[in-house]
């Protein structure tokens, strides 16, 4: 269970987040939706303890990220890019992470196999394509076999096969009782994957509910999204 | 010309460039002031052996500003050290905008030259005033040919830094080597004790343009010529390598 | 913040060591510095051989390359901390090890583990080269003086590396960190050599210098090697502390 309580974030004089509150529940895939620069990544970065909230908090099973006993086996996170140094090999990147969390070497080979990077594991990350970098990011997120997955734009840069793989994979994770939170701006893709939808716009939550609730009277999620974010209105929720 | 303007605006939008400006404009003045303070008594007593170097020493040792400029101009194209972008290399964009690699390199070198000349003029002004401030009436006169030599030295140094960085693609090594070489423990100085050939190294030869070295070896004009030859050779090497190399590698 | 157990700290140390040894630029820097050091030792030795026989100190000549050698270690330190900010690796680090204070101090510790043997080998190889080349012309030195000096050198280089790592963590970018450190060690510090020694001896590099200063130049000794080591370590600790405090406060 992920809980966001009234998150506010200022950067300089700008208010990036103004009171973000929502939950991502176990057994469900929650889609976090919003245009570019709406505050999706900032929210996720605060959840993962990378950025500090000006006020409010984000909790993982009731605890802030830094108080987790073993973060890697509790929350798996894949943010933008690979999150690896360009000059390191993909395998070396996963190995140091595994080492830090007390996981075995064989687990590294397992996740490399899951994301289909076994053949490229000995190459420098700098030589990876965009999609391969994303796969490495996914491998890092899955390394600790965590109950909670937090993914920022997971399908960005993936080929059609990869997108389909992500979709079925996330559905399976949720079906076995795990929590999945993913951000995206690709409506069509999201509509086929998620159970719950949270829409953020200019640092504020404009819709929060199940997929059906958020779509409401609109024909598609995309229609609902534009109706909500263009300011023309709609009291969904 | 358009490529040149583009290179200028690229340079000015680099955050590191302000560090280069700051150091370029003030480091020589500070060095000159410190050196003048140390020598003040000897100069007043009229026994200083280094009277002719007063002030110029700042311009000789304070070239870090243009070194940073030359290195950053190239290394910024290759490396992004940002937590957000997953290693975007600006060079790909640059080369799709200006398709001829030689034009690109020339435009960039031109921008670096112009900025370093301007910077050296600023540095000369701050250095001369700093020296006057410390030494007052005892300040030796600054002669135009020597100041011109200093301007050339700065521009050539910037271009050397530029050329070396094109070859290495990474800013760290040229930056370290060149900054150390401007210091009191320069490699060239050490080598010149081992072999006379080291006096033809670019920085030593360049010094001859405006530093009145006690063991003068070349005339100011030949000194400048030797340094310029280094710049040309390096630039040709850089152009050939840059032309042949795959961008992504 | 819950403080991680000792088992966890061992794991984090292992991970930080992994990170350092799998980074090719660390190895490039170390090999490059090693080769350069030998070349410089050769240059200084050949200058020294021109001097009068029987007056040369092997230690003085063998360690003359120290001034340059420290540049390699400055780069090593900067690379260790700034490499976190390439390709967004810092996010992976902090989602794996969210205890920032522990993470950064462990990184410095891991760096020290690599630096100490490297520094010792480099300093020793320089002196050894000079020794073999100048056996006949140089003043004989005692073995314990040699070992003391080499230990001092190792300590000095390790302190410099850790200090550079802290500065790198403060700036998070290689270029400004490199410019500031090289500017201080190679330009500012030599320029202030006319300052009275009672002030200068407290500068990080000058204090460190007394750690390996050959005892022959007694009249110049304003600090004992131990005092020098103390001041130098104090500087390093201050900068590491500032880096950690800032690292804990700011957004990654």
XYZ file of C-alpha atoms in Angstrom:
738
model
C 0.000 0.000 0.000
C 1.343 3.409 -1.002
C -0.140 6.472 0.696
C 0.415 10.062 -0.341
C -0.684 12.583 2.288
C -1.075 16.174 1.177
C 2.299 16.461 -0.570
C 3.491 19.998 -1.233
C 6.747 20.729 -3.051
C 8.249 24.133 -3.737
C 11.231 24.614 -6.000
C 12.432 28.163 -5.674
C 9.310 30.286 -5.834
C 7.454 27.757 -7.945
C 4.935 25.404 -6.417
C 5.362 22.075 -8.175
C 2.975 20.015 -6.088
C 0.104 21.551 -4.178
C -1.458 19.007 -1.888
C -1.237 15.600 -3.548
C -3.216 12.876 -1.735
C -4.058 9.420 -3.063
C -3.496 5.730 -2.422
C -2.190 2.848 -4.491
C -3.677 -0.406 -3.196
C -2.354 -3.958 -3.190
C -3.692 -6.249 -5.892
C -4.343 -3.361 -8.249
C -2.460 -1.516 -10.961
C -2.747 2.222 -10.339
C -2.123 4.527 -13.286
C -0.734 7.962 -12.501
C -1.644 10.156 -15.415
C -0.803 13.703 -16.367
C 0.656 15.931 -19.066
C 4.404 16.671 -19.212
C 5.540 18.711 -16.234
C 2.383 18.095 -14.210
C 4.362 16.746 -11.251
C 4.270 12.987 -11.816
C 7.986 12.424 -11.515
C 8.313 14.811 -8.563
C 5.654 12.844 -6.689
C 7.415 9.550 -7.370
C 10.818 10.997 -6.449
C 9.445 12.130 -3.087
C 7.969 8.673 -2.524
C 11.401 7.131 -3.131
C 13.171 9.548 -0.817
C 15.104 11.181 -3.659
C 13.524 14.592 -3.177
C 12.238 16.120 0.028
C 8.654 17.298 0.301
C 8.106 20.850 1.527
C 5.238 19.469 3.581
C 3.147 16.311 3.708
C 4.526 12.809 3.316
C 4.492 9.689 1.195
C 4.450 6.350 3.002
C 5.135 2.778 1.991
C 3.100 0.395 4.152
C 2.940 3.218 6.677
C 6.687 3.993 6.681
C 8.789 6.607 4.894
C 11.176 5.118 2.328
C 14.331 5.683 4.404
C 12.899 3.660 7.305
C 12.322 0.529 5.263
C 14.341 -2.395 6.518
C 15.479 -3.514 3.088
C 14.244 -1.075 0.443
C 15.185 -3.129 -2.595
C 13.086 -6.126 -1.530
C 10.139 -3.898 -0.551
C 9.870 -1.401 -3.380
C 11.184 -1.833 -6.894
C 11.518 1.450 -8.735
C 12.323 2.280 -12.328
C 12.475 5.982 -13.061
C 13.449 7.711 -16.291
C 16.470 6.200 -18.091
C 18.530 3.241 -16.976
C 19.802 4.688 -13.704
C 23.204 3.203 -14.467
C 26.610 4.737 -15.137
C 27.388 4.761 -18.874
C 30.770 3.122 -18.505
C 29.629 0.171 -16.412
C 28.283 -3.048 -17.891
C 24.629 -3.867 -17.300
C 25.574 -6.912 -15.252
C 28.010 -4.946 -13.063
C 25.278 -2.406 -12.376
C 22.868 -5.073 -11.154
C 25.609 -6.830 -9.219
C 26.443 -3.886 -6.990
C 22.756 -3.345 -6.307
C 22.343 -7.030 -5.434
C 25.385 -6.816 -3.210
C 23.977 -3.842 -1.309
C 20.697 -5.655 -0.662
C 22.318 -8.985 0.202
C 20.921 -10.803 -2.844
C 22.664 -13.598 -4.675
C 24.482 -13.470 -8.005
C 22.058 -15.960 -9.491
C 19.202 -13.517 -8.889
C 20.994 -11.052 -11.179
C 21.075 -13.628 -13.977
C 17.391 -14.364 -13.305
C 16.257 -10.780 -13.745
C 18.508 -10.333 -16.773
C 16.683 -13.302 -18.268
C 13.251 -11.947 -17.303
C 13.816 -8.639 -19.111
C 15.657 -10.311 -21.997
C 19.040 -8.652 -21.523
C 21.176 -11.759 -20.951
C 23.010 -11.321 -24.241
C 23.709 -7.629 -23.690
C 24.631 -7.921 -20.009
C 28.366 -7.664 -20.722
C 28.031 -4.492 -22.772
C 28.554 -0.982 -21.407
C 25.309 0.777 -20.533
C 26.404 3.705 -22.706
C 26.087 1.455 -25.755
C 22.510 0.428 -24.945
C 19.585 1.677 -26.970
C 16.801 3.579 -25.233
C 14.679 0.440 -24.929
C 17.563 -1.635 -23.576
C 18.240 1.040 -20.974
C 14.601 0.829 -19.902
C 14.829 -2.940 -19.666
C 17.871 -2.599 -17.441
C 15.886 -0.189 -15.270
C 13.089 -2.780 -15.045
C 15.621 -5.490 -14.155
C 16.894 -3.311 -11.299
C 13.326 -2.768 -10.085
C 12.614 -6.519 -10.106
C 15.923 -7.494 -8.524
C 14.610 -7.785 -4.970
C 11.316 -9.407 -6.070
C 9.453 -6.591 -4.307
C 5.790 -6.462 -3.281
C 5.508 -2.931 -4.622
C 6.534 -1.658 -8.049
C 6.875 2.035 -8.881
C 7.464 2.686 -12.567
C 7.849 6.048 -14.283
C 6.796 5.864 -17.939
C 7.645 2.156 -18.221
C 6.630 1.748 -21.867
C 8.568 4.787 -23.061
C 11.105 3.637 -25.657
C 10.019 -0.006 -25.667
C 9.213 -1.869 -28.863
C 5.670 -3.284 -29.384
C 6.757 -6.638 -28.049
C 8.205 -5.005 -24.932
C 5.027 -2.991 -24.394
C 2.888 -6.100 -24.548
C 5.277 -7.884 -22.209
C 5.079 -5.036 -19.653
C 1.297 -5.055 -19.840
C 0.852 -8.767 -19.141
C 3.657 -8.742 -16.615
C 2.126 -5.934 -14.557
C -1.328 -7.575 -14.683
C 0.189 -10.784 -13.326
C 1.996 -8.941 -10.544
C -1.198 -7.247 -9.438
C -3.204 -10.469 -9.713
C -0.854 -12.111 -7.205
C -1.571 -9.362 -4.696
C 1.250 -6.902 -5.393
C 0.941 -3.126 -5.597
C 1.834 -1.497 -8.911
C 2.001 2.260 -9.453
C 2.926 3.465 -12.918
C 2.981 6.907 -14.396
C 2.350 7.573 -18.032
C 1.018 9.990 -20.569
C 0.036 7.320 -23.052
C -3.744 7.003 -22.579
C -4.495 4.106 -24.868
C -1.773 2.011 -23.328
C -2.812 2.888 -19.806
C -6.500 2.144 -20.371
C -5.616 -1.457 -21.162
C -3.409 -2.003 -18.141
C -4.715 -0.183 -15.078
C -7.477 -0.748 -12.534
C -7.364 2.638 -10.837
C -6.553 6.023 -12.319
C -5.186 9.152 -10.677
C -4.943 12.233 -12.881
C -2.598 15.071 -11.938
C -2.621 18.495 -13.543
C -0.528 21.536 -12.533
C 0.452 19.842 -9.288
C -3.104 19.067 -8.250
C -5.112 15.833 -8.351
C -8.062 16.346 -10.687
C -9.429 12.808 -10.702
C -9.004 9.702 -8.557
C -10.993 6.485 -8.836
C -11.397 3.230 -10.705
C -10.963 3.274 -14.468
C -14.752 3.178 -14.990
C -15.363 5.973 -12.503
C -12.811 8.256 -14.103
C -14.009 7.594 -17.651
C -17.571 8.256 -16.481
C -19.727 9.545 -19.293
C -16.814 10.057 -21.665
C -16.281 7.563 -24.436
C -12.621 6.804 -23.644
C -9.999 7.532 -21.007
C -8.427 9.958 -23.452
C -11.653 11.958 -23.745
C -11.984 12.034 -19.970
C -8.371 13.131 -19.611
C -8.726 16.075 -21.968
C -11.995 17.102 -20.397
C -10.338 17.099 -16.969
C -7.056 18.724 -17.841
C -8.239 21.392 -20.238
C -10.004 22.971 -17.300
C -13.425 22.657 -18.929
C -14.497 20.694 -15.948
C -16.087 17.518 -14.763
C -16.537 16.573 -11.173
C -15.572 12.998 -11.381
C -14.698 11.174 -8.144
C 28.465 32.693 -40.093
C 25.230 31.208 -38.888
C 27.094 28.229 -37.490
C 29.449 30.612 -35.715
C 26.558 32.460 -34.088
C 25.033 29.154 -33.050
C 28.311 28.124 -31.427
C 28.501 31.430 -29.566
C 25.018 31.011 -28.144
C 25.741 27.385 -27.247
C 28.807 28.501 -25.320
C 27.009 31.263 -23.485
C 24.253 28.924 -22.350
C 26.704 26.543 -20.655
C 26.684 26.958 -16.893
C 30.390 26.088 -16.647
C 31.285 28.982 -18.915
C 30.591 31.472 -16.143
C 33.211 29.751 -14.064
C 35.599 30.228 -16.988
C 34.741 33.923 -17.220
C 35.096 34.467 -13.509
C 38.466 32.762 -13.364
C 39.633 34.284 -16.635
C 38.813 37.817 -15.570
C 40.120 37.714 -12.020
C 42.684 34.939 -11.586
C 45.440 36.852 -13.440
C 44.771 39.967 -11.370
C 44.919 38.030 -8.121
C 48.107 36.234 -9.127
C 49.708 39.482 -10.266
C 48.679 41.228 -7.054
C 50.041 38.437 -4.848
C 53.290 38.371 -6.786
C 53.637 42.143 -6.643
C 53.021 42.138 -2.917
C 55.713 39.540 -2.427
C 58.193 41.550 -4.471
C 57.172 45.018 -3.428
C 60.132 45.648 -1.154
C 62.680 44.468 -3.673
C 61.111 46.559 -6.383
C 61.078 49.678 -4.249
C 64.674 49.047 -3.277
C 65.413 48.674 -6.970
C 67.031 45.252 -6.601
C 64.289 43.119 -8.128
C 65.539 40.757 -10.788
C 62.067 40.068 -12.084
C 60.896 43.634 -12.604
C 60.015 42.993 -16.216
C 57.779 40.074 -15.268
C 55.647 42.041 -12.832
C 52.007 41.770 -13.840
C 52.770 39.525 -16.784
C 53.220 36.622 -14.452
C 49.489 36.902 -13.739
C 48.739 36.706 -17.444
C 51.074 33.742 -17.854
C 49.780 31.695 -14.950
C 46.176 32.865 -15.006
C 45.151 31.267 -18.278
C 42.978 28.633 -16.563
C 39.903 30.592 -17.600
C 40.467 30.070 -21.315
C 41.623 26.494 -20.746
C 38.249 25.768 -19.158
C 36.594 27.578 -22.055
C 38.384 25.526 -24.702
C 37.815 22.222 -22.930
C 34.172 22.847 -22.090
C 33.360 23.963 -25.610
C 34.088 20.415 -26.760
C 33.426 18.214 -23.756
C 29.947 19.699 -23.318
C 29.045 18.229 -26.688
C 29.814 14.744 -25.486
C 28.960 14.423 -21.856
C 25.912 15.295 -19.853
C 26.252 14.843 -16.152
C 22.645 15.243 -15.263
C 20.578 12.966 -13.110
C 17.635 13.266 -15.466
C 18.842 12.719 -19.003
C 20.165 9.265 -19.615
C 23.356 10.436 -21.300
C 22.095 12.612 -24.126
C 24.946 13.657 -26.363
C 24.520 17.090 -27.851
C 26.989 16.252 -30.614
C 24.339 14.249 -32.480
C 22.061 17.266 -32.550
C 24.906 19.607 -33.459
C 25.975 17.527 -36.428
C 22.461 17.247 -37.788
C 22.169 21.028 -37.646
C 25.569 21.784 -39.200
C 26.191 18.891 -41.536
C 29.786 19.670 -42.515
C 32.037 18.549 -39.735
C 34.847 20.875 -40.756
C 32.497 23.862 -40.708
C 31.267 22.793 -37.317
C 34.792 22.553 -35.955
C 35.835 25.864 -37.515
C 32.770 27.655 -36.202
C 33.400 26.314 -32.731
C 37.091 27.214 -32.821
C 36.125 30.685 -34.050
C 33.729 31.175 -31.168
C 36.364 30.001 -28.689
C 38.958 32.359 -30.195
C 36.692 35.385 -30.086
C 35.642 34.790 -26.510
C 39.175 34.152 -25.327
C 40.445 37.335 -26.983
C 37.722 39.325 -25.249
C 38.481 37.578 -22.009
C 42.184 38.328 -22.303
C 41.441 42.019 -22.831
C 39.354 42.032 -19.661
C 42.097 40.135 -17.855
C 44.736 42.638 -18.984
C 42.646 45.491 -17.674
C 42.079 43.882 -14.276
C 45.709 42.777 -14.035
C 47.128 46.190 -14.887
C 44.842 47.887 -12.368
C 45.652 45.321 -9.688
C 49.375 45.839 -10.225
C 48.950 49.606 -10.063
C 46.950 49.244 -6.894
C 49.695 47.276 -5.194
C 52.824 48.947 -6.531
C 51.558 52.477 -7.125
C 54.232 54.646 -8.690
C 56.721 51.800 -8.872
C 54.680 49.924 -11.433
C 56.741 49.255 -14.528
C 55.198 50.441 -17.783
C 53.161 47.921 -19.735
C 54.211 47.827 -23.381
C 51.773 47.240 -26.213
C 53.707 44.547 -28.098
C 53.963 42.471 -24.953
C 50.286 42.898 -24.154
C 49.491 41.833 -27.692
C 51.676 38.795 -27.059
C 49.632 38.005 -23.977
C 46.403 38.186 -25.992
C 47.869 35.775 -28.556
C 49.061 33.488 -25.781
C 45.562 33.308 -24.334
C 43.865 32.655 -27.660
C 46.420 29.974 -28.615
C 46.107 28.308 -25.229
C 42.325 28.163 -25.593
C 42.696 26.606 -29.049
C 45.202 24.058 -27.758
C 42.762 23.054 -25.026
C 40.053 22.873 -27.669
C 42.108 20.670 -30.000
C 43.234 18.280 -27.297
C 39.673 17.832 -26.048
C 38.437 17.009 -29.554
C 40.974 14.188 -29.545
C 40.147 12.880 -26.063
C 36.378 13.626 -26.116
C 36.535 13.748 -22.361
C 37.283 16.969 -20.525
C 38.982 15.663 -17.441
C 42.413 14.703 -18.771
C 43.071 17.869 -20.844
C 41.785 20.022 -18.020
C 44.060 18.365 -15.470
C 47.151 18.316 -17.681
C 46.763 21.895 -18.886
C 45.957 23.384 -15.494
C 48.934 21.653 -13.904
C 51.076 22.843 -16.760
C 50.182 26.468 -16.041
C 51.295 26.074 -12.459
C 54.677 26.498 -10.817
C 55.388 22.817 -11.262
C 54.710 22.688 -15.002
C 55.736 19.619 -16.978
C 57.357 21.771 -19.627
C 59.547 23.452 -17.059
C 60.649 20.085 -15.696
C 61.306 18.722 -19.179
C 63.277 21.808 -20.140
C 65.778 20.774 -17.489
C 66.134 17.384 -19.141
C 66.239 18.412 -22.777
C 66.546 21.705 -24.605
C 63.872 20.528 -27.036
C 61.280 21.134 -24.331
C 61.784 24.860 -24.894
C 59.839 24.387 -28.111
C 56.785 23.114 -26.215
C 53.819 25.386 -26.863
C 53.561 27.022 -23.466
C 57.288 27.673 -23.122
C 57.482 29.079 -26.615
C 54.363 31.134 -25.960
C 55.860 32.675 -22.843
C 58.562 34.204 -25.018
C 55.921 36.463 -26.538
C 55.514 38.506 -23.387
C 57.544 37.163 -20.496
C 61.078 38.444 -20.326
C 62.658 35.154 -19.333
C 66.120 35.326 -17.885
C 67.231 32.488 -20.144
C 65.665 33.815 -23.312
C 65.751 31.272 -26.086
C 63.503 32.534 -28.872
C 62.531 36.020 -29.965
C 58.961 37.028 -29.101
C 57.968 36.687 -32.742
C 59.427 33.201 -33.275
C 58.017 32.170 -29.913
C 54.572 33.136 -31.104
C 55.176 31.387 -34.396
C 56.211 28.154 -32.679
C 53.118 28.196 -30.512
C 50.925 28.953 -33.494
C 52.479 26.020 -35.347
C 51.487 23.774 -32.447
C 47.943 25.082 -32.626
C 47.751 24.464 -36.372
C 49.180 20.946 -36.155
C 46.852 20.035 -33.333
C 43.872 21.511 -35.115
C 44.620 19.536 -38.279
C 44.994 16.352 -36.230
C 41.732 17.101 -34.434
C 39.954 17.806 -37.719
C 41.144 14.544 -39.272
C 40.199 12.456 -36.246
C 36.881 14.228 -35.872
C 36.109 13.727 -39.537
C 36.787 10.002 -39.473
C 35.285 9.097 -36.150
C 31.790 7.748 -35.665
C 29.872 10.119 -33.473
C 28.451 7.471 -31.210
C 31.721 5.765 -30.347
C 16.054 7.204 10.481
C 16.831 3.687 11.570
C 20.537 3.047 11.735
C 21.543 0.055 9.629
C 23.031 -2.957 11.360
C 26.684 -3.875 10.994
C 25.802 -6.660 8.580
C 24.044 -4.157 6.395
C 27.025 -1.819 6.532
C 29.310 -4.607 5.334
C 26.958 -5.157 2.409
C 26.886 -1.462 1.579
C 30.671 -1.356 1.735
C 30.773 -4.313 -0.635
C 28.427 -2.546 -3.016
C 30.458 0.662 -2.934
C 33.639 -1.318 -3.626
C 31.852 -3.069 -6.502
C 30.914 0.293 -7.922
C 34.480 1.573 -7.768
C 36.174 -1.484 -9.240
C 33.704 -1.866 -12.111
C 34.275 1.709 -13.245
C 36.865 1.668 -16.045
C 37.843 5.313 -15.507
C 39.067 4.488 -11.980
C 41.484 1.915 -13.409
C 42.507 4.225 -16.226
C 43.302 6.948 -13.710
C 45.320 4.617 -11.513
C 47.336 3.116 -14.381
C 47.824 6.511 -15.985
C 49.041 7.994 -12.729
C 51.365 5.046 -12.169
C 52.994 5.375 -15.591
C 53.225 9.142 -15.344
C 54.778 8.828 -11.917
C 57.517 6.550 -13.243
C 58.189 8.874 -16.168
C 58.467 11.826 -13.836
C 60.673 9.895 -11.445
C 62.909 9.144 -14.424
C 62.985 12.814 -15.379
C 63.806 13.963 -11.855
C 66.426 11.277 -11.502
C 68.149 12.298 -14.691
C 68.146 15.899 -13.469
C 69.461 14.673 -10.126
C 72.237 12.649 -11.760
C 73.620 15.850 -13.221
C 74.190 17.091 -9.675
C 77.276 16.497 -7.624
C 77.826 12.953 -6.442
C 77.188 12.108 -2.824
C 74.949 15.065 -2.093
C 71.657 13.817 -3.423
C 68.919 12.395 -1.270
C 67.114 9.491 -2.873
C 63.967 10.342 -0.949
C 63.969 13.952 -2.076
C 64.344 13.013 -5.705
C 62.123 9.947 -5.553
C 59.333 11.973 -4.025
C 59.815 15.073 -6.168
C 57.092 13.720 -8.447
C 54.612 13.882 -5.536
C 53.447 17.309 -6.616
C 52.245 15.784 -9.875
C 51.226 12.472 -8.412
C 48.617 14.119 -6.224
C 46.772 15.276 -9.356
C 46.018 11.651 -10.222
C 44.635 11.084 -6.761
C 42.566 14.253 -6.913
C 41.013 12.932 -10.118
C 40.451 9.551 -8.473
C 38.567 11.160 -5.601
C 36.422 13.318 -7.867
C 35.590 10.362 -10.108
C 34.473 8.273 -7.160
C 31.784 10.699 -6.068
C 30.872 12.481 -9.309
C 30.351 9.189 -11.161
C 27.136 8.813 -9.154
C 25.674 11.659 -11.149
C 26.282 10.120 -14.566
C 23.312 8.403 -16.170
C 21.158 9.005 -13.108
C 22.967 6.333 -11.106
C 22.308 8.322 -7.942
C 18.652 7.262 -8.150
C 19.598 3.593 -8.192
C 21.971 4.214 -5.307
C 19.430 5.967 -3.131
C 16.584 3.578 -3.861
C 18.905 0.727 -2.872
C 20.638 2.488 0.022
C 18.376 5.302 1.243
C 20.505 6.018 4.331
C 22.391 8.892 2.857
C 24.854 9.612 5.642
C 25.856 5.964 5.846
C 26.035 5.687 2.058
C 28.404 8.619 1.583
C 30.660 7.753 4.505
C 30.869 4.152 3.327
C 31.797 5.389 -0.129
C 34.699 7.340 1.346
C 35.742 4.273 3.301
C 35.647 2.083 0.186
C 37.669 4.693 -1.654
C 40.267 4.660 1.115
C 40.547 0.871 0.820
C 41.492 1.267 -2.832
C 43.618 4.379 -2.393
C 45.915 3.256 0.410
C 47.612 0.365 -1.437
C 47.661 2.312 -4.701
C 49.306 5.327 -3.061
C 51.869 3.177 -1.298
C 52.808 1.300 -4.451
C 53.180 4.483 -6.454
C 55.255 6.317 -3.883
C 57.423 3.248 -3.323
C 57.952 2.633 -7.024
C 59.142 6.209 -7.527
C 61.632 5.942 -4.683
C 62.717 2.463 -5.784
C 63.411 3.650 -9.301
C 65.518 6.513 -8.014
C 67.288 4.151 -5.648
C 68.313 1.714 -8.379
C 69.442 4.507 -10.679
C 71.351 6.529 -8.113
C 72.789 3.897 -5.807
C 76.315 5.093 -6.386
C 75.848 8.822 -6.281
C 73.318 9.311 -3.531
C 73.632 9.638 0.197
C 72.787 6.380 1.944
C 69.511 6.457 3.805
C 68.282 4.290 6.607
C 65.522 1.869 5.939
C 63.261 3.085 8.757
C 63.436 6.690 7.510
C 62.428 5.411 4.120
C 59.463 3.475 5.509
C 58.325 6.405 7.647
C 58.439 8.714 4.664
C 56.579 6.261 2.467
C 53.870 5.834 5.095
C 53.614 9.620 5.344
C 53.271 9.862 1.591
C 50.562 7.224 1.567
C 48.702 9.058 4.299
C 49.001 12.351 2.485
C 47.727 10.949 -0.814
C 44.848 9.161 0.915
C 43.783 12.344 2.715
C 43.972 14.262 -0.570
C 41.861 11.646 -2.350
C 39.179 11.627 0.334
C 39.131 15.425 0.456
C 38.695 15.516 -3.320
C 35.888 12.988 -3.078
C 34.129 15.215 -0.560
C 34.560 18.259 -2.819
C 33.250 16.186 -5.728
C 30.188 15.259 -3.680
C 29.650 18.947 -2.882
C 29.784 20.067 -6.517
C 28.312 16.909 -8.088
C 29.973 17.904 -11.390
C 33.492 16.945 -12.392
C 34.528 20.176 -14.103
C 33.999 22.671 -11.267
C 35.351 20.219 -8.696
C 38.448 19.606 -10.785
C 39.021 23.303 -11.449
C 38.655 24.236 -7.794
C 40.910 21.466 -6.520
C 43.637 21.762 -9.142
C 43.429 25.528 -8.870
C 44.016 25.304 -5.144
C 46.726 22.647 -5.145
C 48.643 23.864 -8.177
C 48.064 27.598 -8.442
C 46.763 29.177 -5.247
C 48.826 27.197 -2.777
C 52.205 27.757 -4.496
C 51.337 31.451 -4.825
C 50.860 31.800 -1.106
C 54.305 30.363 -0.352
C 55.360 33.814 0.865
C 52.761 33.754 3.625
C 54.225 33.308 7.093
C 54.572 29.588 7.871
C 52.636 29.909 11.109
C 49.509 30.475 8.974
C 50.476 28.382 6.008
C 51.188 25.267 8.013
C 47.474 24.931 8.660
C 46.588 24.731 4.962
C 45.471 21.205 4.017
C 48.227 20.594 1.484
C 51.036 22.194 3.484
C 50.043 20.352 6.644
C 49.996 17.143 4.641
C 53.412 18.004 3.243
C 54.907 17.703 6.727
C 53.689 14.101 6.844
C 56.348 13.033 4.382
C 58.906 15.811 4.591
C 62.337 14.213 4.893
C 63.711 14.902 8.361
C 66.939 16.309 6.894
C 65.401 19.713 6.307
C 64.904 20.284 10.023
C 64.910 24.040 9.877
C 61.760 23.974 7.770
C 59.824 21.693 10.088
C 57.106 23.719 11.711
C 55.025 20.640 12.336
C 55.930 17.097 13.250
C 54.650 14.417 10.861
C 51.991 13.473 13.406
C 50.759 17.057 13.751
C 50.730 17.365 9.983
C 48.708 14.174 9.702
C 46.299 15.417 12.347
C 45.618 18.751 10.645
C 45.349 17.125 7.264
C 42.857 14.557 8.546
C 40.900 17.264 10.286
C 40.493 19.107 6.977
C 39.396 15.915 5.260
C 36.882 15.131 7.995
C 35.492 18.672 7.919
C 34.886 18.494 4.184
C 33.391 15.003 4.375
C 31.057 16.182 7.134
C 29.955 19.220 5.153
C 29.396 17.005 2.107
C 27.298 14.551 4.130
C 25.209 17.253 5.777
C 24.479 18.839 2.416
C 23.852 15.476 0.754
C 21.257 14.626 3.394
C 19.525 17.953 2.988
C 19.197 18.400 -0.706
C 17.199 16.701 -3.420
C 19.154 14.031 -5.207
